Coordinates of C-alpha atoms and ligand atoms in Angstrom, one line a residue:
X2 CA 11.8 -23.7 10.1
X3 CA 10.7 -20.8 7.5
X4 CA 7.5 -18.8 7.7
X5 CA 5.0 -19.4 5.3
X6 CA 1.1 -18.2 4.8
X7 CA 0.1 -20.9 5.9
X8 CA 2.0 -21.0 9.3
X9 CA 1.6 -16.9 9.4
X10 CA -2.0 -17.4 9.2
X11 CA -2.2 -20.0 12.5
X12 CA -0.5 -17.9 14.4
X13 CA -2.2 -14.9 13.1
X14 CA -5.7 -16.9 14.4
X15 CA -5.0 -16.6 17.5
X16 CA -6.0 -12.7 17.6
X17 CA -9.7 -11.9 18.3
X18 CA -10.7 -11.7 14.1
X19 CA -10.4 -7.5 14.2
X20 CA -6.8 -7.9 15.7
X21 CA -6.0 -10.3 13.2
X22 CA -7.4 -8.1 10.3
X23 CA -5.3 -5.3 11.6
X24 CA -1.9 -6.8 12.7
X25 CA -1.6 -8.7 9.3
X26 CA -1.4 -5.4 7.4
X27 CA 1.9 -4.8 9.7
X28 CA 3.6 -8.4 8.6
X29 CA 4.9 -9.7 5.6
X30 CA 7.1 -12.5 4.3
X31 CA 9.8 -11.2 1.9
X32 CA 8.9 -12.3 -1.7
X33 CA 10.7 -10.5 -4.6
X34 CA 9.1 -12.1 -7.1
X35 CA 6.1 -9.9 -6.1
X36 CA 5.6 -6.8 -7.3
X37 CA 5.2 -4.5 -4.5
X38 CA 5.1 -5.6 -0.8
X39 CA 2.7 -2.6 1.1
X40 CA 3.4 -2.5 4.8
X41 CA 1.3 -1.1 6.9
X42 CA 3.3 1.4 9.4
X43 CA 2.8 4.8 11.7
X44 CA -0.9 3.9 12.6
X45 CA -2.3 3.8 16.1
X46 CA -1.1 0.0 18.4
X47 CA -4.5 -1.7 19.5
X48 CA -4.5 -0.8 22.8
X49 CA -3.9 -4.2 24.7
X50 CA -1.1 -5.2 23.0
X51 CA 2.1 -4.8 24.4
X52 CA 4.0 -2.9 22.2
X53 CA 7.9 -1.2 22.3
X54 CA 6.6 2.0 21.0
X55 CA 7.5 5.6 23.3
X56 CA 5.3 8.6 23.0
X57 CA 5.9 12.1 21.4
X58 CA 7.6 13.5 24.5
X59 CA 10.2 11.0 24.3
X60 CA 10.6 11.4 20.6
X61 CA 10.6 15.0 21.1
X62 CA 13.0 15.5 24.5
X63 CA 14.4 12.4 24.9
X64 CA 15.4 11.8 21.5
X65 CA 16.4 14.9 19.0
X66 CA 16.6 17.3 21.8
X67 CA 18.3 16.2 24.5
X68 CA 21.6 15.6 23.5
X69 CA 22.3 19.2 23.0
X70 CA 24.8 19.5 25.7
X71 CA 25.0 23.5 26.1
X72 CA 21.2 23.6 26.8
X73 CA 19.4 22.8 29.6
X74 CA 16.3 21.4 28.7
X75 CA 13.1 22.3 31.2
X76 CA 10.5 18.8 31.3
X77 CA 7.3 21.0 32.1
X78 CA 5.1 18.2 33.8
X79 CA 5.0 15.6 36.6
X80 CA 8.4 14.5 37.9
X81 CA 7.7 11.2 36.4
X82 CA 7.8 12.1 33.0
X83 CA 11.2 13.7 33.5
X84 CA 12.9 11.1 36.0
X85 CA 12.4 8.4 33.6
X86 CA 13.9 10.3 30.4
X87 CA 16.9 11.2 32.2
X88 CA 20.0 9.5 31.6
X89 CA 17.9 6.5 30.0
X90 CA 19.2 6.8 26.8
X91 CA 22.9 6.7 26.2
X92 CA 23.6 9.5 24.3
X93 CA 27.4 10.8 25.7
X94 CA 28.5 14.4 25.4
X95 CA 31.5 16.0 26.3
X96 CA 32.8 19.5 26.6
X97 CA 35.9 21.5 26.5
X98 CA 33.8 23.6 29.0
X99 CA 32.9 22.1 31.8
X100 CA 30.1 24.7 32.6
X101 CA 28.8 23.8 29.2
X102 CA 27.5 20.4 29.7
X103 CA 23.6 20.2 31.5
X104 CA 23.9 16.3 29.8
X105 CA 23.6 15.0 33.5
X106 CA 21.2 17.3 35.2
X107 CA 17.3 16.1 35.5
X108 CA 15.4 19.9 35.4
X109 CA 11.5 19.9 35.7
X110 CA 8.8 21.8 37.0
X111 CA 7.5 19.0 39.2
X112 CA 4.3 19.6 38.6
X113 CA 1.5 19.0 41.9
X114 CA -2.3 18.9 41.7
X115 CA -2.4 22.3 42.2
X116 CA -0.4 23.2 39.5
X117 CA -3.1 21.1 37.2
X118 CA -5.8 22.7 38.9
X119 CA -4.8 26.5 38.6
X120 CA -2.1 26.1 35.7
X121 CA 1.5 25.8 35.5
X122 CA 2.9 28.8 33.9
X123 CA 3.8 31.0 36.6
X124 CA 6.0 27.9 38.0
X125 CA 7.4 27.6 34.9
X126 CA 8.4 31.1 34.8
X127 CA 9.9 31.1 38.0
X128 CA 11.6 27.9 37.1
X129 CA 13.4 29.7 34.1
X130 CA 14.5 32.6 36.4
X131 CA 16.2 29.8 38.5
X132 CA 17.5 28.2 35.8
X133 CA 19.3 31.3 34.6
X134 CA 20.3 32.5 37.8
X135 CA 22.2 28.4 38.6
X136 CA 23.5 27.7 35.4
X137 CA 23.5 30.2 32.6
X138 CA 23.3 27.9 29.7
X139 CA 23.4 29.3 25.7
X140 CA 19.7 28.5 25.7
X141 CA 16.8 26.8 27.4
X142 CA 14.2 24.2 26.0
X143 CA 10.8 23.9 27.4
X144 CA 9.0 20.6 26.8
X145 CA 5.8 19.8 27.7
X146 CA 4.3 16.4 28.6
X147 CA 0.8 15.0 28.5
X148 CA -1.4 17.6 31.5
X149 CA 0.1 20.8 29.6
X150 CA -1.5 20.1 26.8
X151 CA -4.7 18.9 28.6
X152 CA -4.5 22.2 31.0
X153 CA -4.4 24.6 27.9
X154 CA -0.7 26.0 29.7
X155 CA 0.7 28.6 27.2
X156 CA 4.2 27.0 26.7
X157 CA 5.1 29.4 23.7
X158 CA 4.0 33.2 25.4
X159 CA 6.3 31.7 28.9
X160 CA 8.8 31.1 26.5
X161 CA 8.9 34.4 24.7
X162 CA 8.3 36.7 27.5
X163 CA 11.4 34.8 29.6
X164 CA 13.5 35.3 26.3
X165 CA 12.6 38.8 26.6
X166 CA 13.4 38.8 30.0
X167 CA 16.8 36.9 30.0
X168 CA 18.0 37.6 26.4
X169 CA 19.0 34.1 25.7
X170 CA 17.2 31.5 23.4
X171 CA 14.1 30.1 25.2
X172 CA 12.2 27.8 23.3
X173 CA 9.4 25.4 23.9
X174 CA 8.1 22.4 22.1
X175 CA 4.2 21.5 22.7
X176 CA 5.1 18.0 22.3
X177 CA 2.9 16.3 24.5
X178 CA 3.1 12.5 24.8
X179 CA 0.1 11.5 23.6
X180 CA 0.3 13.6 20.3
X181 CA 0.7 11.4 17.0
X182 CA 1.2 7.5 17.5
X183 CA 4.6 6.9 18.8
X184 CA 7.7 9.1 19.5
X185 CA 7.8 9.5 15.5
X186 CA 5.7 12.6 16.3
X187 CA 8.1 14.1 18.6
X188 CA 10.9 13.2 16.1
X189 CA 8.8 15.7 13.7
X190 CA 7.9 18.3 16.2
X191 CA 11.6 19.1 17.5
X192 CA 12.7 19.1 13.9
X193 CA 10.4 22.1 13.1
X194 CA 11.5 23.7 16.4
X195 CA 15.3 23.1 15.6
X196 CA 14.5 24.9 12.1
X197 CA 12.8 27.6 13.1
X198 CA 14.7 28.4 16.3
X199 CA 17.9 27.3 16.3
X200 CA 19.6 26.3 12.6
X201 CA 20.6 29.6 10.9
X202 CA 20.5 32.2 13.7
X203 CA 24.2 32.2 13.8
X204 CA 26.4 34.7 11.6
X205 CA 28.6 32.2 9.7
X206 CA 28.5 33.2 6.1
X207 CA 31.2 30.5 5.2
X208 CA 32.3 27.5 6.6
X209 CA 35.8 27.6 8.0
X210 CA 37.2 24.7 6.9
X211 CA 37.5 22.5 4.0
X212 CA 34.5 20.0 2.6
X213 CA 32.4 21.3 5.4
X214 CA 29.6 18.9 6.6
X215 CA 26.4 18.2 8.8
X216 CA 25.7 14.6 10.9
X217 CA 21.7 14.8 10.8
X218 CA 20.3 11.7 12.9
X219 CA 23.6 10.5 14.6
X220 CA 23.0 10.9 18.5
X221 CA 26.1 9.6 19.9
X222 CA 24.6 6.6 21.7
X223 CA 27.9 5.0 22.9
X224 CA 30.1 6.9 21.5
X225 CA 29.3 6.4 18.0
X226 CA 29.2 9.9 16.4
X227 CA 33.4 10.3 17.7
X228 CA 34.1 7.3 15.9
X229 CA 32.7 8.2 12.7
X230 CA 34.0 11.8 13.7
X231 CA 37.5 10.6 13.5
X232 CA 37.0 8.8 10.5
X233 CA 35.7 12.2 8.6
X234 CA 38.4 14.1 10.2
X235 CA 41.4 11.9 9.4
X236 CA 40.1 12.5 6.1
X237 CA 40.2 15.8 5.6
X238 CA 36.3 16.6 6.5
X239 CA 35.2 20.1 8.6
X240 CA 32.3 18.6 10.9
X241 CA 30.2 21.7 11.6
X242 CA 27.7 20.6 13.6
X243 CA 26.1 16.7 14.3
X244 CA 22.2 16.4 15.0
X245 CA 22.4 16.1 17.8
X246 CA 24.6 13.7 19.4
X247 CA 27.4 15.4 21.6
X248 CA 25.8 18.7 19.6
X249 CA 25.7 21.9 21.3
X250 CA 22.8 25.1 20.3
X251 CA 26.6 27.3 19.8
X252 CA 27.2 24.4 16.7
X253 CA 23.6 23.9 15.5
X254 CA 22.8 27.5 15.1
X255 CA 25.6 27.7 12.2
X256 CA 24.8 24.2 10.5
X257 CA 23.9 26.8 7.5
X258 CA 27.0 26.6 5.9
X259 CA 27.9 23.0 5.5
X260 CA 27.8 21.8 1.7
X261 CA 26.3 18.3 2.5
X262 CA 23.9 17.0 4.9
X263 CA 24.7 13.4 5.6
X264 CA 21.5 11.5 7.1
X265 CA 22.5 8.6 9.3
X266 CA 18.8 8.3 11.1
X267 CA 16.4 8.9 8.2
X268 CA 13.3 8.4 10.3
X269 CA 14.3 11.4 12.7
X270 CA 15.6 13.6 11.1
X271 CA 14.4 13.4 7.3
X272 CA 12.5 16.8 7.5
X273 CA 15.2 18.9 8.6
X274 CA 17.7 17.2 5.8
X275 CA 14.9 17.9 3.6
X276 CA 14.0 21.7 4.8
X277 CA 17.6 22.6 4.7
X278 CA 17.6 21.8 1.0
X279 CA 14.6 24.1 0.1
X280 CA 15.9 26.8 2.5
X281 CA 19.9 26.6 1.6
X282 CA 20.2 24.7 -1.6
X283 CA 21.9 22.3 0.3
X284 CA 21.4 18.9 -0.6
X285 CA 21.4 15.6 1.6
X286 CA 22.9 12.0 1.4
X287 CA 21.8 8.6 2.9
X288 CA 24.5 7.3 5.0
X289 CA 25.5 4.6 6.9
X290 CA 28.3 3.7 9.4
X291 CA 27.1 0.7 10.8
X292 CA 29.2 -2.2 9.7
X293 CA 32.3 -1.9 7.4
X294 CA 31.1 -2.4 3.9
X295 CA 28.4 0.5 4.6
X296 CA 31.1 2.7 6.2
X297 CA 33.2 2.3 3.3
X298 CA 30.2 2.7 0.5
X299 CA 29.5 6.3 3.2
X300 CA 32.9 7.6 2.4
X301 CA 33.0 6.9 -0.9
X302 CA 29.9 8.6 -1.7
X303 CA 30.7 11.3 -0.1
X304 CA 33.9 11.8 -1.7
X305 CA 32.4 11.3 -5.2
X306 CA 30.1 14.4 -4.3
X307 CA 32.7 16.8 -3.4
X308 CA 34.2 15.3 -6.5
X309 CA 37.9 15.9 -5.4
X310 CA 40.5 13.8 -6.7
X311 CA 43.0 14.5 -3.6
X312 CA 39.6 13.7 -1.3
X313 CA 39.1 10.5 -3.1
X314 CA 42.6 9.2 -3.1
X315 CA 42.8 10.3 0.7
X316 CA 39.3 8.8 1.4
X317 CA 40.7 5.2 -0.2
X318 CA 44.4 5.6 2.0
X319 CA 42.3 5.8 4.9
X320 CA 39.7 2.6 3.5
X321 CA 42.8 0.6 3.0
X322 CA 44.6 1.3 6.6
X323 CA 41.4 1.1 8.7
X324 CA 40.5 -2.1 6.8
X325 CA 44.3 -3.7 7.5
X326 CA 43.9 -3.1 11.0
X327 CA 40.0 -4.7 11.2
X328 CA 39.9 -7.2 8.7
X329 CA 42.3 -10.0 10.6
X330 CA 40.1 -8.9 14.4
X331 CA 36.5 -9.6 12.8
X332 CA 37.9 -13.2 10.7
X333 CA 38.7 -14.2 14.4
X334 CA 35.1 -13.8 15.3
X335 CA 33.4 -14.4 12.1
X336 CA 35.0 -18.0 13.2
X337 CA 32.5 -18.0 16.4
X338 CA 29.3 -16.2 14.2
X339 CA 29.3 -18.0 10.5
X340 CA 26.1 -19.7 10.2
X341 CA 23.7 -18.0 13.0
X342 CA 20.6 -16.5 12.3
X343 CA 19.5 -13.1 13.9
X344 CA 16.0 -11.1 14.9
X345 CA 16.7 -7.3 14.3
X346 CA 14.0 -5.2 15.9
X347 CA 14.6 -1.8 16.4
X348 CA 13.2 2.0 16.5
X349 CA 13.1 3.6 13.0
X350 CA 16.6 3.2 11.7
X351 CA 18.9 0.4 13.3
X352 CA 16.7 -2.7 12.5
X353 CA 18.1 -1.8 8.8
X354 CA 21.4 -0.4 9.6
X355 CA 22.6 -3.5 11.8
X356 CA 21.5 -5.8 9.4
X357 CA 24.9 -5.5 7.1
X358 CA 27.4 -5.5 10.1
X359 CA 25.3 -8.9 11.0
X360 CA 25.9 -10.3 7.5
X361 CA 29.6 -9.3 7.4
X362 CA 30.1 -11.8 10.8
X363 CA 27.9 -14.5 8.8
X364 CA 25.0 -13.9 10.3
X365 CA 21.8 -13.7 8.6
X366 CA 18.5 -11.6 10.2
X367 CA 15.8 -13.7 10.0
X368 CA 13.4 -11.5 11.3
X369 CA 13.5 -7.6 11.1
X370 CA 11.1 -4.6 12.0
X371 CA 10.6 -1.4 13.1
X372 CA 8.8 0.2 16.4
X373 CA 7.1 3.2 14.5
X374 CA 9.0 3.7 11.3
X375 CA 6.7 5.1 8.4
X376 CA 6.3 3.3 4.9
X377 CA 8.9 5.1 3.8
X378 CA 11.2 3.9 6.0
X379 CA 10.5 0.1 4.4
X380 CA 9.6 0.7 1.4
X381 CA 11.6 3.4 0.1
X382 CA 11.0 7.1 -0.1
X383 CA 9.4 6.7 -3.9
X384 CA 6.3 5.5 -1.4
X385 CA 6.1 8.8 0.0
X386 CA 3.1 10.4 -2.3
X387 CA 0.6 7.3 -1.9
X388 CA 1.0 7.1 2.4
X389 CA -2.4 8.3 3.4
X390 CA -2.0 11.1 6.1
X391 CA -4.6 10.1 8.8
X392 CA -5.7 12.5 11.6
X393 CA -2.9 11.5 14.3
X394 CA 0.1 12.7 11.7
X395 CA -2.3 15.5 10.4
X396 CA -2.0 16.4 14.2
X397 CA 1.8 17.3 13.7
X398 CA 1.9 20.5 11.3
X399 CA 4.8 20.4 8.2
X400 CA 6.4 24.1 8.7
X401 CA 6.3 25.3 5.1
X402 CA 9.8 26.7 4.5
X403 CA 11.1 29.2 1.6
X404 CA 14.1 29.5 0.4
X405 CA 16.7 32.1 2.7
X406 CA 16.8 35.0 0.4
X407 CA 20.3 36.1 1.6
X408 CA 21.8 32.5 2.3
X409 CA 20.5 30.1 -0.2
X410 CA 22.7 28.7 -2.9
X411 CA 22.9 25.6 -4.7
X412 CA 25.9 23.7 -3.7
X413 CA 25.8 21.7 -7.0
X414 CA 23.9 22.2 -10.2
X415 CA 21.1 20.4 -11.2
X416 CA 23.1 18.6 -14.1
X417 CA 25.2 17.5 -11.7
X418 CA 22.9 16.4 -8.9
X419 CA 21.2 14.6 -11.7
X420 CA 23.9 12.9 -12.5
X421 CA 25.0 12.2 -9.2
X422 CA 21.6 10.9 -8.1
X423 CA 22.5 7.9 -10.6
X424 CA 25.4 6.9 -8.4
X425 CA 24.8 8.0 -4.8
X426 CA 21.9 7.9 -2.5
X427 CA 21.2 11.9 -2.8
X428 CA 18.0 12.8 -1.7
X429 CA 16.9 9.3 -1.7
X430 CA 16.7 6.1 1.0
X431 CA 15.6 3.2 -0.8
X432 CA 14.4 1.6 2.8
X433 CA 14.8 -1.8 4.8
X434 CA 12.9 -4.5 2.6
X435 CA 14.7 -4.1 -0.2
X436 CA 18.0 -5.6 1.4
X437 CA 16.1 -8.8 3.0
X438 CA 16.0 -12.0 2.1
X439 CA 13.2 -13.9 0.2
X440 CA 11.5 -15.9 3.1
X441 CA 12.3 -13.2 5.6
X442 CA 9.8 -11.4 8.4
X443 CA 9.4 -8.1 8.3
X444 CA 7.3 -7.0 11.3
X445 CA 5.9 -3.6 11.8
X446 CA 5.7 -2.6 15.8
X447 CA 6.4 -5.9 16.6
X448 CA 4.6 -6.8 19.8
X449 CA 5.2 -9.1 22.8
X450 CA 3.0 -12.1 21.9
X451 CA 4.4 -12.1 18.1
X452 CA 8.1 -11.7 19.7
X453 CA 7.4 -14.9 21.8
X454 CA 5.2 -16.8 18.5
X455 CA 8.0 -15.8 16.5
X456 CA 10.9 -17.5 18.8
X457 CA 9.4 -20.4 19.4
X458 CA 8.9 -20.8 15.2
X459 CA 12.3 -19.3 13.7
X460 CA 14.8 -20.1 16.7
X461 CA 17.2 -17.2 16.0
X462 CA 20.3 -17.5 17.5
X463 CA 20.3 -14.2 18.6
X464 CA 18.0 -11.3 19.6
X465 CA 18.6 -7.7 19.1
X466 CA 16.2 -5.4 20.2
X467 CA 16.0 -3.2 23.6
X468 CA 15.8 -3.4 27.3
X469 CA 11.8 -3.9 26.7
X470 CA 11.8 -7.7 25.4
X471 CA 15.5 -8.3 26.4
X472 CA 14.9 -10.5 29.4
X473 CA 12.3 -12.2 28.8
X474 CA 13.4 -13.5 25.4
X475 CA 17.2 -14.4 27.7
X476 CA 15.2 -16.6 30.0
X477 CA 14.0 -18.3 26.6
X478 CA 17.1 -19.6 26.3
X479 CA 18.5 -16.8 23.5
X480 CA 21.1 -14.4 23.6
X481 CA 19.9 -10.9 23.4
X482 CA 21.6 -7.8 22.3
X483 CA 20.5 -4.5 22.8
X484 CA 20.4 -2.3 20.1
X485 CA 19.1 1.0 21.5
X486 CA 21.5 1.2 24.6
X487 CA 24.3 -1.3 23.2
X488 CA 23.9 -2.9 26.6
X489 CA 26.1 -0.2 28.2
X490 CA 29.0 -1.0 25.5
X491 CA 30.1 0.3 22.0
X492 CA 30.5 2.3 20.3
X493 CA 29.4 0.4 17.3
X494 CA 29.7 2.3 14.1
X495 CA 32.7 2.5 12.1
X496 CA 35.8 0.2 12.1
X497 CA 36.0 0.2 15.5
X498 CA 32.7 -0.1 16.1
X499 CA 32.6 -2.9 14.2
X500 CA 34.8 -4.8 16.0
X501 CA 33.7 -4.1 19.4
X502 CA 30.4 -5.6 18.1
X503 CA 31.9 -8.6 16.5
X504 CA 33.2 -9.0 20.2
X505 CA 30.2 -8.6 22.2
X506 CA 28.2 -11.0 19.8
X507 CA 30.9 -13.8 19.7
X508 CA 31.0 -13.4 23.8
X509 CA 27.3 -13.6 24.1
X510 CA 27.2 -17.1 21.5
X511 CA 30.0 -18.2 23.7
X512 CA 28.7 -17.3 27.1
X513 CA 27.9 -20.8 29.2
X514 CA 25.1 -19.1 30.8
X515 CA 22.8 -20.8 28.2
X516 CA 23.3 -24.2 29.1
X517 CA 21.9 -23.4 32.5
X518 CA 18.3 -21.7 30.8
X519 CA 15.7 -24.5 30.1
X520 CA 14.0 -23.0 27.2
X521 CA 10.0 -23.0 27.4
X522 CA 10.0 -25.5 24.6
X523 CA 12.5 -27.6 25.5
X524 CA 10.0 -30.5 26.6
X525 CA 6.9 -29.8 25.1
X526 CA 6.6 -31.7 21.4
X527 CA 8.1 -30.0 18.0
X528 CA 5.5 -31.4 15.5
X529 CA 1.9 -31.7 16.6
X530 CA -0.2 -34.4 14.0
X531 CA -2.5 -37.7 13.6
X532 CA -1.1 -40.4 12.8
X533 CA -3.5 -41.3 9.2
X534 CA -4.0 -44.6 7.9
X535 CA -2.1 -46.1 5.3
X536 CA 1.8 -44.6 4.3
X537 CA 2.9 -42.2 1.8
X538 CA 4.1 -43.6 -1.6
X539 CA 8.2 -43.6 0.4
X540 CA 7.3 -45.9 3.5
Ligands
LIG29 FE1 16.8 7.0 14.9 FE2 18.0 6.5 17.0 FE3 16.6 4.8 15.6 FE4 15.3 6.8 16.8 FE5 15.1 5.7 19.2 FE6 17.8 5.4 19.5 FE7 16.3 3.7 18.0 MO1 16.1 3.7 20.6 S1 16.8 8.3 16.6 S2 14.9 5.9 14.9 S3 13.8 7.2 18.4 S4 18.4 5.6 15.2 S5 16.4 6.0 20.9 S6 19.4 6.6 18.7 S7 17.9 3.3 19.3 S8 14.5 3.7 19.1 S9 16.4 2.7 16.0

């Protein structure tokens, strides 16, 4: 069945009216013929609803930070906070020095009533000491959760007096959880921190290797960021530094000197892509690795930049081998997909990005959203001037950056990036709802009842979302794959990735355990109606 007003509308009703005012804002059904489609996105959940959305801590920590392996990253709060952002999200890491990776280790400053009462920042000072004195990491991240801020603990004087003290990087973010209106806040807050602490305090002038390049918003969940790593390499690229998956503060610091930023995440990481532009002269391309036709477009793009025959011709060798070896896996389970339809609900990136890997098996996303994307990130970043900052982003200050009088230099000139901007996404992320169907949802921070609403009306074959909704849309009767975590498996970008997601979809449509669920529906009737007197003008 397809979504129109009408049915939109009725399900819409059942919301108190002011719910329904709001939430509609946050939904529309794709129509191209339209002019422009306004979403409504990055604005406060009605509390009540059940929503996916994290918090600035996690956006801040959890997300952008805490992949940086050589650090070890201090959770200045309750134990709580800290217990249940470590090791929840799969971003892998590994090190040619053992004594190099914190990735596994849970560090927090526990804090008790006491602590609340009195303050925390002689615990956290000690806690530093220990740190140093256990594990001597290249640097130390303080993050703070929601009683810091509420306390009025001075995260950034602990943090410059232990630097002081211990010579080492020590730097703290003030990203409590209950800044901004989702983790997108944290997102923005470790960005500024990463620019103004970390990116450019090493002493690379150059880059020591050819076609030298930055992964901004790849975090390694699975494993992808080493297969699109290999991919680069085989082709000739020098990977300074990925943000931030399997990254390290020793790589970051010299991210400087790379000649491209790629963007895989443009949600995350967009203000540091854009910051290292005004401060290098280093521009940034939209990428993406997720599913085969939008690896190859990513490599070709990139090669057109650096504008090298012997990088182009290498760049289609590789295209041609990886695609020989793929191509005959993925027809076997395209065989299984062909003709399903998929809901794609994800943070701020993947509910777009999955989308063309869906397609390429035959499957075609019915549904899509984000949890706390911004306009942009739907609608395209010409959007950008109109969005109306409201107090909770106005809460998150934009760190004004200059250009480095010493380091910046344009990488191309402006003829060229002008003429390039024709061809390639530089600078520029035309968003989700330009790719979707006429007919299709888009749902802004989708919440539990519309997940359920929307089931029972479009049927999907398949659910993609996270560990949130994933079971109770499986005892529905529907497959669910999580997008966030990969349900412990992937990687998924790339070739390989590609295939190992072909896989695990075709095993979840073929999976008997369905015929055991008794969807909710399954006996209740599909049409509801009176019977009226008289027939139509065909009975
Ligand atoms: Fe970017 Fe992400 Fe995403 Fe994200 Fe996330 Fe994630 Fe995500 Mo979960 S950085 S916006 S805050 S791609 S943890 S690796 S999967 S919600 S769609």
């Amino acid at each position: 069945m397809a979504i129109n007003q009408k049915v939109l509308e009725e399900l819409l009703n059942q919301y108190p009216s002011k719910v329904k005012r709001n939430r509609k804002k946050h939904i529309i059904i794709k129509d191209s013929a339209l002019a422009r489609q306004e979403i409504e996105a990055n604005t406060r959940t009605i509390p009540g609803i059940i929503t996916n959305r994290g918090c600035a801590f996690a956006g801040c920590k959890g997300v952008v930070l805490g992949p940086l392996k050589d650090v070890i990253h201090i959770v200045h709060g309750p134990i709580g906070c800290a217990f249940y952002t470590w090791g929840a999200r799969r971003n892998k890491a590994k090190s040619e020095d053992p004594t190099k990776n914190f990735i596994n280790y849970c560090v927090s400053t526990d804090m008790q009533e006491s602590d609340i009462v009195f303050g925390g920042e002689k615990k956290l000072a000690r806690m530093i000491d220990e740190v140093m004195e256990i594990f001597k990491p290249n640097a130390i991240f303080i993050s703070a959760t929601c009683p810091v801020g509420l306390i009025g603990d001075d995260l950034q004087a602990v943090a410059k007096a232990a630097q002081e003290k211990h010579g080492i990087p020590i730097l703290a973010f003030n990203c409590e959880g209950y800044k901004g209106v989702s983790q997108s806040a944290g997102h923005h807050i470790a960005n500024n921190g990463l620019m103004e602490g970390v990116i450019g305090q090493g002493d690379w002038e150059e880059a020591p290797g050819k076609y030298p390049i930055n992964i901004l918003g790849e975090y390694n969940i699975g494993g992808d960021s080493w297969e699109v790593e290999r991919i680069l390499k085989e082709i000739g690229y020098t990977v300074i530094a990925v943000m931030t998956g399997d990254g390290s503060y020793e790589e970051l610091k010299n991210a400087h000197v790379a000649e491209l930023n790629l963007v895989q995440c443009h949600r995350s990481i967009n203000y540091i892509a854009d910051m290292l532009e005004t401060k290098y002269g280093t521009p940034w391309l939209k990428v993406n690795f997720i599913g085969v036709q939008a690896t190859i477009d990513s490599l070709r793009n990139m090669a057109l930049y650096f504008g090298d025959p012997a990088l182009i011709q290498k760049t289609e060798e590789v295209i041609a081998r990886e695609l020989a070896r793929v191509e005959p896996i993925l027809g076997q389970y395209k065989k299984i997909c062909q003709g399903k339809t998929a809901f794609c609900f994800v943070g701020g990136s993947r509910g777009h990005h999955y989308q063309g890997l869906y397609a390429e098996l035959g499957i075609e996303t019915v549904l899509a959203g984000y949890e706390f994307a911004h306009r942009d990130d739907y609608e395209g970043r010409d959007v950008i001037p109109e969005i109306k900052l409201d107090a909770d982003t106005k809460n998150i200050p934009d760190l004004h950056v200059t250009p480095d009088e010493r380091r910046f230099r344009l990488k191309i000139s402006p003829e060229r990036m002008e003429e390039l901007k024709k061809k390639i996404p530089l600078r520029n992320y035309k968003g989700m709802n330009i790719e979707m169907k006429d007919g299709s949802i888009i749902v802004d921070d989708l919440n539990h009842f519309e997940t359920e609403e929307f089931i029972r009306l479009l049927k999907p074959d398949i659910f993609s979302s996270g560990i949130k909704d994933k079971y109770v849309v499986q005892k529905m009767g529907i497959p669910s794959k999580q997008l966030h975590s990969y349900d412990y498996s992937g990687p998924y970008a790339g070739f390989n990735g590609a295939v190992n997601f072909a896989r695990d979809i075709a095993m979840a449509f073929t999976s008997p355990t369905w015929n055991f669920i008794t969807p909710p529906w399954k006996n209740e009737p599909l049409l509801e109606g009176t019977i009226a007197e008289g027939g139509c003008s065909e009975c």
